[in-house]
Short mmCIF file of C-alpha atoms in Angstrom, two decimals:
data_model
loop_
_atom_site.label_atom_id
_atom_site.label_comp_id
_atom_site.label_asym_id
_atom_site.label_seq_id
_atom_site.Cartn_x
_atom_site.Cartn_y
_atom_site.Cartn_z
CA MET A 19 -20.56 9.59 4.56
CA SER A 20 -22.78 10.47 1.59
CA ASP A 21 -21.49 13.17 -0.79
CA SER A 22 -18.31 13.52 1.26
CA GLN A 23 -14.68 12.68 0.71
CA VAL A 24 -13.62 9.04 0.97
CA ILE A 25 -10.05 7.74 1.29
CA ILE A 26 -9.74 3.98 0.97
CA SER A 27 -6.49 2.57 2.30
CA ILE A 28 -5.59 -0.97 1.29
CA GLY A 29 -2.77 -2.86 2.95
CA ARG A 30 -1.94 -6.32 1.68
CA GLU A 31 0.19 -9.40 2.07
CA TYR A 32 2.32 -10.24 -0.94
CA GLY A 33 0.49 -12.68 -3.20
CA SER A 34 -2.95 -11.96 -1.72
CA GLY A 35 -4.10 -10.12 -4.84
CA GLY A 36 -4.54 -6.92 -2.84
CA HIS A 37 -3.20 -4.70 -5.61
CA ALA A 38 -5.48 -6.23 -8.26
CA ILE A 39 -8.47 -5.95 -5.93
CA ALA A 40 -7.72 -2.29 -5.19
CA GLU A 41 -7.34 -1.50 -8.88
CA GLU A 42 -10.68 -3.15 -9.71
CA LEU A 43 -12.40 -1.35 -6.84
CA SER A 44 -11.15 2.00 -8.15
CA LYS A 45 -12.81 1.24 -11.51
CA ARG A 46 -16.08 0.08 -9.99
CA LEU A 47 -16.30 3.02 -7.58
CA GLY A 48 -14.96 5.63 -10.01
CA LEU A 49 -12.17 6.69 -7.67
CA LYS A 50 -8.60 7.75 -8.42
CA PHE A 51 -6.08 4.97 -7.82
CA TYR A 52 -2.69 5.58 -6.23
CA ASP A 53 0.18 3.14 -5.83
CA HIS A 54 3.71 3.45 -7.23
CA ASN A 55 2.23 5.70 -9.95
CA ILE A 56 2.54 8.51 -7.40
CA LEU A 57 6.26 8.46 -8.13
CA ASP A 58 5.66 9.38 -11.77
CA GLU A 59 3.93 12.60 -10.68
CA ILE A 60 6.57 13.36 -8.07
CA ALA A 61 9.34 12.72 -10.61
CA ILE A 62 7.79 15.28 -12.97
CA GLU A 63 7.53 17.83 -10.15
CA LYS A 64 11.11 17.23 -9.01
CA GLY A 65 12.60 16.83 -12.49
CA VAL A 66 14.09 13.40 -11.77
CA ASP A 67 13.89 9.95 -13.36
CA PRO A 68 10.94 8.00 -11.85
CA GLU A 69 13.04 4.82 -11.93
CA THR A 70 15.45 6.47 -9.50
CA LEU A 71 12.59 6.97 -7.05
CA ARG A 72 11.15 3.48 -7.59
CA LYS A 73 14.36 1.89 -6.29
CA TYR A 74 13.47 3.22 -2.84
CA ASP A 75 9.70 2.76 -2.94
CA GLU A 76 8.21 1.10 0.18
CA LYS A 77 11.65 -0.02 1.30
CA PRO A 78 12.84 0.14 4.92
CA HIS A 79 15.85 2.34 5.48
CA LYS A 80 19.09 1.19 7.08
CA LEU A 81 19.19 2.82 10.50
CA PHE A 82 22.94 2.59 10.94
CA LEU A 83 23.56 4.39 7.64
CA SER A 84 21.03 7.21 8.02
CA ARG A 85 20.63 10.41 9.97
CA SER A 86 18.39 13.48 9.98
CA VAL A 87 19.45 17.12 9.81
CA LYS A 88 16.56 19.55 10.32
CA GLU A 89 13.91 18.41 7.80
CA HIS A 90 16.34 16.56 5.54
CA HIS A 91 17.22 12.89 5.86
CA SER A 92 20.26 11.12 4.49
CA SER A 93 18.18 8.04 3.66
CA ALA A 94 16.72 8.03 0.16
CA GLU A 95 14.09 5.53 1.34
CA VAL A 96 12.84 7.95 4.01
CA ASN A 97 12.84 10.92 1.65
CA VAL A 98 10.88 9.03 -1.02
CA ALA A 99 8.39 7.86 1.61
CA TYR A 100 7.77 11.41 2.84
CA MET A 101 7.43 12.68 -0.73
CA GLN A 102 4.60 10.19 -1.21
CA PHE A 103 2.96 10.99 2.13
CA ASP A 104 3.03 14.71 1.27
CA TYR A 105 1.60 14.01 -2.18
CA LEU A 106 -1.33 12.05 -0.71
CA LYS A 107 -1.94 14.68 1.97
CA LYS A 108 -2.03 17.36 -0.73
CA LYS A 109 -4.61 15.39 -2.73
CA ALA A 110 -6.71 14.87 0.39
CA ALA A 111 -6.47 18.57 1.30
CA GLN A 112 -7.82 19.37 -2.18
CA GLY A 113 -10.89 17.27 -1.34
CA GLU A 114 -10.06 14.40 -3.68
CA SER A 115 -11.44 10.93 -3.00
CA PHE A 116 -9.17 8.02 -3.86
CA ILE A 117 -7.96 4.47 -3.22
CA VAL A 118 -4.34 4.03 -2.17
CA VAL A 119 -2.39 0.79 -1.91
CA GLY A 120 0.16 0.68 0.92
CA ARG A 121 2.19 3.82 1.63
CA CYS A 122 1.08 3.86 5.29
CA ALA A 123 -2.17 5.55 4.25
CA GLU A 124 -4.15 4.19 7.20
CA GLY A 125 -1.55 5.79 9.45
CA ILE A 126 -1.16 9.17 7.76
CA PHE A 127 -4.95 9.59 7.48
CA GLU A 128 -5.76 8.22 10.93
CA GLY A 129 -8.69 10.15 12.35
CA HIS A 130 -9.85 11.40 8.94
CA PRO A 131 -13.68 11.05 8.85
CA GLY A 132 -13.61 9.66 5.30
CA LEU A 133 -10.98 6.96 5.89
CA ILE A 134 -11.89 3.33 5.21
CA SER A 135 -8.94 1.07 6.01
CA ILE A 136 -8.73 -2.49 4.71
CA PHE A 137 -6.12 -5.24 4.98
CA ILE A 138 -6.09 -8.15 2.53
CA LEU A 139 -4.36 -11.36 3.56
CA GLY A 140 -4.32 -14.90 2.22
CA ASN A 141 -3.43 -18.51 2.90
CA LYS A 142 0.21 -19.33 2.32
CA GLU A 143 -0.49 -22.05 -0.25
CA GLU A 144 -2.83 -19.89 -2.34
CA LYS A 145 -0.51 -16.90 -2.23
CA CYS A 146 2.43 -19.05 -3.26
CA LYS A 147 0.48 -20.52 -6.18
CA ARG A 148 -0.48 -17.02 -7.35
CA VAL A 149 3.11 -15.75 -7.15
CA MET A 150 4.42 -18.84 -8.96
CA GLU A 151 1.95 -18.28 -11.81
CA LEU A 152 2.41 -14.51 -12.06
CA TYR A 153 6.20 -14.55 -12.07
CA HIS A 154 6.91 -18.07 -13.41
CA LEU A 155 8.80 -19.07 -10.28
CA SER A 156 9.48 -22.33 -8.51
CA GLU A 157 7.69 -22.91 -5.22
CA GLN A 158 10.85 -22.19 -3.23
CA ALA A 159 11.56 -18.96 -5.15
CA ALA A 160 7.93 -17.83 -4.74
CA LEU A 161 7.99 -18.44 -0.99
CA GLU A 162 11.23 -16.49 -0.67
CA LYS A 163 9.80 -13.61 -2.72
CA MET A 164 6.72 -13.54 -0.47
CA ARG A 165 8.83 -13.59 2.69
CA ARG A 166 11.13 -10.83 1.45
CA HIS A 167 8.37 -8.49 0.27
CA ASP A 168 6.25 -8.92 3.39
CA GLU A 169 9.29 -8.26 5.56
CA TYR A 170 9.99 -5.05 3.61
CA ARG A 171 6.38 -3.94 3.95
CA LYS A 172 6.27 -4.72 7.65
CA ARG A 173 9.50 -2.87 8.45
CA TYR A 174 8.51 0.09 6.23
CA HIS A 175 5.06 0.39 7.80
CA ASN A 176 6.23 -0.06 11.37
CA ASN A 177 8.93 2.56 10.87
CA PHE A 178 6.41 5.28 9.99
CA CYS A 179 3.26 4.19 11.87
CA GLU A 180 2.48 3.63 15.52
CA ASP A 181 0.23 0.66 14.78
CA LYS A 182 1.70 -2.60 13.51
CA TRP A 183 1.42 -3.80 9.92
CA GLY A 184 -1.22 -6.52 9.58
CA ASP A 185 -2.58 -6.08 13.13
CA SER A 186 -6.37 -6.36 12.77
CA ARG A 187 -6.87 -3.53 15.28
CA THR A 188 -5.20 -1.15 12.82
CA TYR A 189 -7.86 -1.62 10.12
CA ASP A 190 -11.63 -1.31 9.76
CA LEU A 191 -11.77 -4.63 7.94
CA CYS A 192 -9.40 -7.55 7.33
CA ILE A 193 -10.31 -10.15 4.71
CA ASN A 194 -8.76 -13.42 3.52
CA SER A 195 -8.88 -13.40 -0.30
CA SER A 196 -7.98 -17.11 -0.46
CA LEU A 197 -11.34 -18.23 0.92
CA LYS A 198 -13.54 -17.10 -1.98
CA GLY A 199 -11.04 -15.85 -4.54
CA ILE A 200 -10.18 -12.43 -5.94
CA GLU A 201 -13.48 -11.68 -7.71
CA VAL A 202 -15.77 -12.54 -4.79
CA THR A 203 -13.45 -10.72 -2.37
CA THR A 204 -13.70 -7.66 -4.60
CA ASP A 205 -17.50 -7.95 -4.64
CA LEU A 206 -17.63 -8.17 -0.85
CA LEU A 207 -15.34 -5.19 -0.39
CA GLU A 208 -17.31 -3.12 -2.90
CA SER A 209 -20.50 -3.84 -0.96
CA TYR A 210 -18.82 -2.92 2.33
CA ILE A 211 -17.38 0.32 0.95
CA ARG A 212 -20.66 1.39 -0.66
CA THR A 213 -22.44 0.77 2.66
CA ARG A 214 -19.85 2.92 4.45
CA MET A 215 -20.28 5.67 1.84
CA GLU A 216 -24.06 5.91 2.34
#
């Protein structure tokens, strides 16, 4: 894959540190980093408030309240999702290499020769501890936050992709960040990615 485009897709369980790992990898590898910051660019293009778009970011839509007419959908969640997919496809078509967190990237770039797809998971206890510390929550509140966010991510992903969220067969590599911690997990993933890029 030397001297060619690379698209690194990172899926993650809530509390696994997947976002922090992806952000650090983008710095180490010198690659653009895309997550919810995509919405800032889209908001500028569309002339809307980015906070309006963020309300619907990576959220599953309510089937009984939505319908499609031609290429337009009544669900804001679906429209925001497709705006982000189109944005990423445009960047890829321009030859850009990047890391993207979530946003069904492993699905929308399936078959792309430069795709490296990774899923980061973690042990329940370690994830809960991380969420409690990050957001100053009780154990019960942290567990509920984890459950809610993972349910959103699962439903969102499974709505737009054929493969199932978190299914190891969907990704090139799945790794448990709880076993060696965030820093070592980042080191291991950097080594793996650099090997793939050779």
